[in-house]
């Protein structure tokens, strides 16, 4: 279906420029089973011998591993569900209209909205929280994790009930009202986490490439993170107002004239 | 033959509000859209013809200047729609701005202005000859483009929206600054294969620049009589134009080739990235041009591909 081709190209466009591969569904991240230890640090500790302190450390690491694994599995199921919804929307459109013209226009807002979230979450999980272990116990991490959890449960149960054509009003209400608080709180959690990671990034130079090198290029992850934080400023209000607009439309049946691109 | 001429009435409505902006009566049936634009401009001096989009449907395609009123699918009272395209800028100005920027920005880095690499390295020069060579090649490329813009190119459309030029300038100037930064950096590393790599790159660069220039001249000659009609370009006596046997847009082929050679010469990732993006952009333009040719000319040479012989 031609629509699918353009989707993957455009999902690349919609990302904020730092995700390496545009993907319709993010490839399931490789997660080693808990117990083998996922962190680089723990593999170095393997030969250290079993003192009780070390065992406690390993245990804590294993629990964190289990949490991350559970989160990632849940995340992947959720993303599958979300993409299923989009696929059905596209199929329905095609069956009703007999053409793919106008398909993208119909689903684009949902897609862009949906994909932007996906990218920022991959970034937060892998390139911040996973890679910079010292911040894993920060309160800000718990903050955004809780927000994501509530948001996603609401969102995907909404999609599920919608597909079954049996949507209880309270789910709809929750989907279009929770975000008013959750979204700013989630953003605060993410920003605080990135901010907490900054000193460690500067000290270790992680994900950075310095001159001189034979490729004649450099990359400073520290300044990159600062740019990422700054990019929340234009992006957050846009997404927030889009959600407010959607809320008005759905809950209060406001009719708005669609602006022509 | 009757001597009575049926005059047309033309009403021009705003494409969005459908409000009547202008009513022209006693319009000659053989008047062109260009004439109508001029008449509309008289009533609305701020909307010069270049920024008027006149169409038959509110959301339709803009009518060309050459279209004749009586040949349009309208009655003797024609309803046309107007959309303001925003401030426009002529193509010549566009190109001059887009090309002069990178030329001068590169010099800021080559001569190591104090604000670029810090005061310790200010106004020093690189010990590597390839850095001087790169500056010569980069400058040659953009000076050649400026000369072509003034003396060679003949543009079909008059203008471009002002908003686009700001976006384009950010892109071209920004990239020029980024790649110039690394090439002229005090910690620059010359190519891994040394002089051999540089020599091959220079030769390839010169061939591609000569090729690109030859194609521009050949295309310009197609419009020597000042016409705006599209014609099929053919290979000439100049061997560089023989690429026309295989591709529709050899100018883009040579352009990409020039940037590839510059990448090899400098062995710099930002240059490579810029080359890659140029390649994508030019492939899109080449495919567009190629399919326009194919649609317009029944006898269009079938061996030709848009940008890469036999492949793309």
Short mmCIF file of C-alpha atoms in Angstrom, two decimals, chain B:
data_model
loop_
_atom_site.label_atom_id
_atom_site.label_comp_id
_atom_site.label_asym_id
_atom_site.label_seq_id
_atom_site.Cartn_x
_atom_site.Cartn_y
_atom_site.Cartn_z
CA UNK B 1 -17.42 37.82 -40.89
CA UNK B 2 -19.33 39.65 -38.14
CA UNK B 3 -17.67 42.72 -36.80
CA UNK B 4 -19.10 42.40 -33.31
CA UNK B 5 -16.55 41.23 -30.77
CA UNK B 6 -17.91 39.49 -27.69
CA UNK B 7 -16.22 41.07 -24.74
CA UNK B 8 -15.65 39.03 -21.58
CA UNK B 9 -16.44 40.01 -18.06
CA UNK B 10 -14.00 38.79 -15.47
CA UNK B 11 -14.69 38.73 -11.78
CA UNK B 12 -11.88 37.89 -9.41
CA UNK B 13 -12.77 36.41 -6.04
CA UNK B 14 -10.65 35.75 -2.99
CA UNK B 15 -9.95 31.99 -2.93
CA UNK B 16 -10.83 31.62 0.74
CA UNK B 17 -13.54 34.18 1.52
CA UNK B 18 -15.03 34.16 -2.02
CA UNK B 19 -15.39 37.89 -1.63
CA UNK B 20 -15.29 39.77 -4.90
CA UNK B 21 -12.02 41.63 -5.11
CA UNK B 22 -12.18 42.92 -8.64
CA UNK B 23 -14.58 43.14 -11.54
CA UNK B 24 -13.22 43.69 -15.02
CA UNK B 25 -15.60 44.38 -17.87
CA UNK B 26 -14.95 44.76 -21.58
CA UNK B 27 -12.04 42.31 -21.49
CA UNK B 28 -10.77 41.27 -24.91
CA UNK B 29 -11.35 37.54 -25.53
CA UNK B 30 -7.74 37.06 -26.60
CA UNK B 31 -6.41 38.73 -23.46
CA UNK B 32 -3.89 36.61 -21.60
CA UNK B 33 -3.73 35.83 -17.89
CA UNK B 34 -0.69 38.08 -17.81
CA UNK B 35 -2.89 40.99 -18.97
CA UNK B 36 -5.44 40.14 -16.30
CA UNK B 37 -2.69 40.12 -13.66
CA UNK B 38 -1.61 43.56 -14.76
CA UNK B 39 -5.17 44.85 -14.58
CA UNK B 40 -5.61 43.36 -11.11
CA UNK B 41 -2.33 44.93 -10.04
CA UNK B 42 -3.71 48.36 -10.98
CA UNK B 43 -6.51 47.95 -8.44
CA UNK B 44 -4.21 46.42 -5.81
CA UNK B 45 -0.74 47.93 -6.21
CA UNK B 46 0.64 45.91 -3.33
CA UNK B 47 -0.02 42.64 -5.18
CA UNK B 48 2.41 42.77 -8.07
CA UNK B 49 1.82 40.13 -10.79
CA UNK B 50 4.51 37.75 -9.51
CA UNK B 51 2.70 37.22 -6.22
CA UNK B 52 -0.75 36.67 -7.78
CA UNK B 53 -1.94 33.12 -8.08
CA UNK B 54 -4.94 33.19 -10.44
CA UNK B 55 -6.87 29.95 -10.76
CA UNK B 56 -10.12 28.56 -12.08
CA UNK B 57 -10.94 26.72 -8.85
CA UNK B 58 -10.38 28.10 -5.37
CA UNK B 59 -7.90 25.30 -4.70
CA UNK B 60 -6.75 24.74 -8.23
CA UNK B 61 -3.42 25.17 -9.95
CA UNK B 62 -2.22 28.63 -10.79
CA UNK B 63 -2.87 29.65 -14.41
CA UNK B 64 0.15 30.44 -16.56
CA UNK B 65 0.76 33.92 -17.92
CA UNK B 66 0.44 32.71 -21.51
CA UNK B 67 -3.06 31.24 -21.14
CA UNK B 68 -5.66 33.00 -23.27
CA UNK B 69 -9.01 33.92 -21.73
CA UNK B 70 -11.25 32.62 -24.48
CA UNK B 71 -9.50 29.23 -24.50
CA UNK B 72 -10.27 28.67 -20.84
CA UNK B 73 -13.32 26.62 -19.82
CA UNK B 74 -15.27 29.72 -18.77
CA UNK B 75 -18.39 31.44 -20.06
CA UNK B 76 -18.35 35.03 -21.23
CA UNK B 77 -18.50 35.95 -17.56
CA UNK B 78 -15.42 34.33 -16.13
CA UNK B 79 -14.97 33.69 -12.43
CA UNK B 80 -11.37 33.47 -11.33
CA UNK B 81 -9.90 33.02 -7.87
CA UNK B 82 -6.98 34.91 -6.41
CA UNK B 83 -4.46 33.78 -3.79
CA UNK B 84 -1.65 35.93 -2.50
CA UNK B 85 1.61 34.00 -2.77
CA UNK B 86 3.40 36.37 -0.43
CA UNK B 87 6.46 38.47 -1.14
CA UNK B 88 8.43 37.10 -4.07
CA UNK B 89 12.04 37.31 -4.98
CA UNK B 90 13.54 36.96 -8.46
CA UNK B 91 15.53 33.82 -9.24
CA UNK B 92 18.70 35.75 -9.98
CA UNK B 93 18.64 37.39 -6.56
CA UNK B 94 17.92 34.00 -4.99
CA UNK B 95 20.93 32.35 -6.53
CA UNK B 96 23.27 35.23 -5.90
CA UNK B 97 22.36 35.28 -2.22
CA UNK B 98 22.46 31.51 -1.82
CA UNK B 99 25.89 31.25 -3.47
CA UNK B 100 27.66 34.35 -2.19
CA UNK B 101 26.98 33.26 1.39
CA UNK B 102 28.96 29.99 1.36
CA UNK B 103 31.77 31.66 -0.60
CA UNK B 104 32.41 34.30 2.05
CA UNK B 105 31.58 32.16 5.04
CA UNK B 106 34.25 29.65 4.03
CA UNK B 107 36.82 32.47 4.01
CA UNK B 108 35.97 33.35 7.60
CA UNK B 109 37.12 29.89 8.60
CA UNK B 110 40.01 29.63 6.13
CA UNK B 111 41.58 32.83 7.39
CA UNK B 112 40.74 31.77 10.96
CA UNK B 113 38.91 34.82 12.15
CA UNK B 114 39.47 35.20 15.92
CA UNK B 115 35.86 34.35 16.85
CA UNK B 116 36.02 31.00 15.07
CA UNK B 117 38.79 28.91 16.62
CA UNK B 118 39.69 31.04 19.59
CA UNK B 119 42.35 33.67 20.07
CA UNK B 120 45.29 31.23 20.20
CA UNK B 121 44.79 30.17 16.59
CA UNK B 122 43.54 33.45 15.19
CA UNK B 123 44.72 34.37 11.73
CA UNK B 124 47.13 31.43 11.57
CA UNK B 125 47.33 29.20 8.51
CA UNK B 126 47.23 25.45 8.16
CA UNK B 127 50.43 23.46 7.59
CA UNK B 128 48.57 21.15 5.21
CA UNK B 129 48.58 21.99 1.49
CA UNK B 130 45.29 20.14 1.03
CA UNK B 131 43.55 22.77 3.15
CA UNK B 132 44.63 25.48 0.71
CA UNK B 133 43.56 23.29 -2.19
CA UNK B 134 40.17 22.74 -0.60
CA UNK B 135 39.67 26.47 -0.24
CA UNK B 136 40.55 27.00 -3.89
CA UNK B 137 38.15 24.28 -5.02
CA UNK B 138 35.27 25.40 -2.79
CA UNK B 139 35.68 29.02 -3.90
CA UNK B 140 36.03 28.04 -7.54
CA UNK B 141 32.79 26.06 -7.29
CA UNK B 142 30.78 28.99 -5.93
CA UNK B 143 32.40 31.65 -8.13
CA UNK B 144 31.59 29.51 -11.14
CA UNK B 145 27.98 29.26 -9.92
CA UNK B 146 27.73 33.03 -9.48
CA UNK B 147 29.08 33.63 -12.98
CA UNK B 148 26.64 31.11 -14.42
CA UNK B 149 23.75 32.77 -12.61
CA UNK B 150 24.59 36.14 -14.12
CA UNK B 151 25.65 35.13 -17.63
CA UNK B 152 24.42 31.65 -18.44
CA UNK B 153 21.15 30.60 -16.82
CA UNK B 154 17.83 31.44 -18.41
CA UNK B 155 15.05 30.99 -15.85
CA UNK B 156 11.57 29.82 -16.80
CA UNK B 157 9.65 30.90 -13.69
CA UNK B 158 10.26 34.48 -12.60
CA UNK B 159 10.18 34.24 -8.86
CA UNK B 160 10.28 32.26 -5.63
CA UNK B 161 8.52 33.00 -2.30
CA UNK B 162 10.60 35.07 0.10
CA UNK B 163 10.01 32.57 2.91
CA UNK B 164 11.80 29.88 0.92
CA UNK B 165 14.93 31.88 0.45
CA UNK B 166 15.33 32.40 4.18
CA UNK B 167 14.95 28.68 4.75
CA UNK B 168 17.37 27.87 1.91
CA UNK B 169 19.96 30.34 3.11
CA UNK B 170 19.93 28.87 6.58
CA UNK B 171 20.53 25.46 5.06
CA UNK B 172 23.28 26.34 2.55
CA UNK B 173 25.06 28.90 4.70
CA UNK B 174 24.77 26.73 7.78
CA UNK B 175 26.24 23.71 6.05
CA UNK B 176 29.02 25.78 4.52
CA UNK B 177 29.97 27.03 7.99
CA UNK B 178 29.84 23.52 9.44
CA UNK B 179 32.07 21.91 6.83
CA UNK B 180 34.45 24.89 6.64
CA UNK B 181 34.87 24.67 10.41
CA UNK B 182 36.32 21.17 10.24
CA UNK B 183 38.41 21.52 7.09
CA UNK B 184 40.17 24.63 8.40
CA UNK B 185 40.40 23.47 12.00
CA UNK B 186 43.85 23.51 13.63
CA UNK B 187 43.33 19.81 14.47
CA UNK B 188 42.40 18.85 10.90
CA UNK B 189 43.72 15.44 9.77
CA UNK B 190 44.73 15.16 6.07
CA UNK B 191 43.38 12.25 4.00
CA UNK B 192 44.48 8.72 4.98
CA UNK B 193 45.90 7.80 1.56
CA UNK B 194 47.83 11.03 1.26
CA UNK B 195 48.76 12.74 -1.98
CA UNK B 196 47.39 9.92 -4.16
CA UNK B 197 43.92 10.39 -2.70
CA UNK B 198 44.11 14.16 -3.10
CA UNK B 199 45.30 13.97 -6.72
CA UNK B 200 42.52 11.62 -7.81
CA UNK B 201 40.02 13.86 -6.08
CA UNK B 202 41.30 17.00 -7.79
CA UNK B 203 41.16 15.42 -11.24
CA UNK B 204 37.65 14.16 -10.63
CA UNK B 205 36.65 17.58 -9.32
CA UNK B 206 37.90 19.39 -12.40
CA UNK B 207 36.20 16.95 -14.76
CA UNK B 208 32.88 17.37 -12.94
CA UNK B 209 33.10 21.15 -12.81
CA UNK B 210 33.89 21.27 -16.55
CA UNK B 211 31.05 18.85 -17.20
CA UNK B 212 28.57 20.81 -15.11
CA UNK B 213 29.51 24.03 -16.90
CA UNK B 214 29.19 22.40 -20.33
CA UNK B 215 25.71 21.17 -19.53
CA UNK B 216 24.60 24.58 -18.28
CA UNK B 217 25.84 26.17 -21.50
CA UNK B 218 24.11 23.51 -23.60
CA UNK B 219 20.81 24.03 -21.73
CA UNK B 220 21.13 27.76 -22.05
CA UNK B 221 21.64 27.46 -25.81
CA UNK B 222 18.29 25.66 -26.07
CA UNK B 223 16.68 28.94 -25.09
CA UNK B 224 18.92 31.28 -27.05
CA UNK B 225 15.94 32.77 -28.85
CA UNK B 226 14.41 33.86 -25.55
CA UNK B 227 11.56 31.36 -25.70
CA UNK B 228 10.18 29.68 -22.61
CA UNK B 229 9.20 26.48 -24.38
CA UNK B 230 10.80 23.25 -23.24
CA UNK B 231 12.97 21.39 -25.75
CA UNK B 232 14.77 18.07 -25.51
CA UNK B 233 18.46 18.63 -24.82
CA UNK B 234 20.85 16.61 -26.99
CA UNK B 235 24.59 15.83 -26.84
CA UNK B 236 26.75 18.34 -28.73
CA UNK B 237 30.32 18.20 -30.05
CA UNK B 238 31.55 18.82 -26.49
CA UNK B 239 32.39 15.38 -25.01
CA UNK B 240 31.16 16.45 -21.59
CA UNK B 241 27.65 16.71 -23.01
CA UNK B 242 27.69 13.10 -24.19
CA UNK B 243 26.30 12.21 -20.79
CA UNK B 244 22.98 13.34 -22.31
CA UNK B 245 22.91 9.96 -24.06
CA UNK B 246 22.43 8.33 -20.69
CA UNK B 247 20.74 10.84 -18.35
CA UNK B 248 18.17 13.59 -18.54
CA UNK B 249 19.91 15.87 -16.05
CA UNK B 250 23.68 15.46 -16.41
CA UNK B 251 24.19 18.82 -14.71
CA UNK B 252 23.00 17.21 -11.48
CA UNK B 253 25.11 14.13 -12.14
CA UNK B 254 28.22 16.27 -12.49
CA UNK B 255 27.28 18.34 -9.46
CA UNK B 256 27.04 15.28 -7.24
CA UNK B 257 30.32 14.08 -8.74
CA UNK B 258 32.01 17.35 -7.82
CA UNK B 259 30.86 17.06 -4.23
CA UNK B 260 31.92 13.43 -4.01
CA UNK B 261 35.38 14.42 -5.16
CA UNK B 262 35.47 17.24 -2.61
CA UNK B 263 34.56 14.71 0.08
CA UNK B 264 37.40 12.44 -1.01
CA UNK B 265 39.78 15.39 -1.12
CA UNK B 266 39.04 16.59 2.38
CA UNK B 267 38.02 13.28 4.00
CA UNK B 268 35.54 15.09 6.15
CA UNK B 269 32.25 13.61 7.38
CA UNK B 270 30.24 16.87 7.26
CA UNK B 271 31.22 17.22 3.60
CA UNK B 272 30.11 13.64 3.02
CA UNK B 273 26.80 14.30 4.72
CA UNK B 274 26.24 17.43 2.64
CA UNK B 275 27.07 15.45 -0.49
CA UNK B 276 24.57 12.79 0.49
CA UNK B 277 21.81 15.34 1.06
CA UNK B 278 22.64 17.06 -2.23
CA UNK B 279 22.37 13.71 -3.94
CA UNK B 280 18.92 13.07 -2.53
CA UNK B 281 17.71 16.55 -3.41
CA UNK B 282 19.05 16.42 -6.93
CA UNK B 283 17.66 12.97 -7.52
CA UNK B 284 14.21 14.29 -6.65
CA UNK B 285 14.65 17.24 -9.01
CA UNK B 286 16.08 15.04 -11.76
CA UNK B 287 13.22 12.54 -11.54
CA UNK B 288 10.74 15.39 -11.70
CA UNK B 289 12.40 16.86 -14.77
CA UNK B 290 12.80 13.46 -16.40
CA UNK B 291 9.13 12.55 -16.08
CA UNK B 292 8.10 15.98 -17.32
CA UNK B 293 10.18 15.38 -20.44
CA UNK B 294 8.74 11.88 -20.90
CA UNK B 295 5.17 13.15 -20.60
CA UNK B 296 5.70 16.08 -22.91
CA UNK B 297 7.66 14.40 -25.72
CA UNK B 298 6.50 11.19 -27.32
CA UNK B 299 9.89 10.62 -28.94
CA UNK B 300 11.93 11.11 -25.78
CA UNK B 301 15.06 8.92 -25.83
CA UNK B 302 14.24 5.73 -23.95
CA UNK B 303 17.81 4.94 -22.89
CA UNK B 304 17.92 7.96 -20.59
CA UNK B 305 17.60 7.71 -16.81
CA UNK B 306 17.03 10.75 -14.59
CA UNK B 307 20.43 11.14 -12.89
CA UNK B 308 22.59 8.01 -12.86
CA UNK B 309 23.12 6.14 -16.14
CA UNK B 310 21.16 2.88 -16.22
CA UNK B 311 20.39 3.04 -12.50
CA UNK B 312 18.42 5.96 -11.15
#
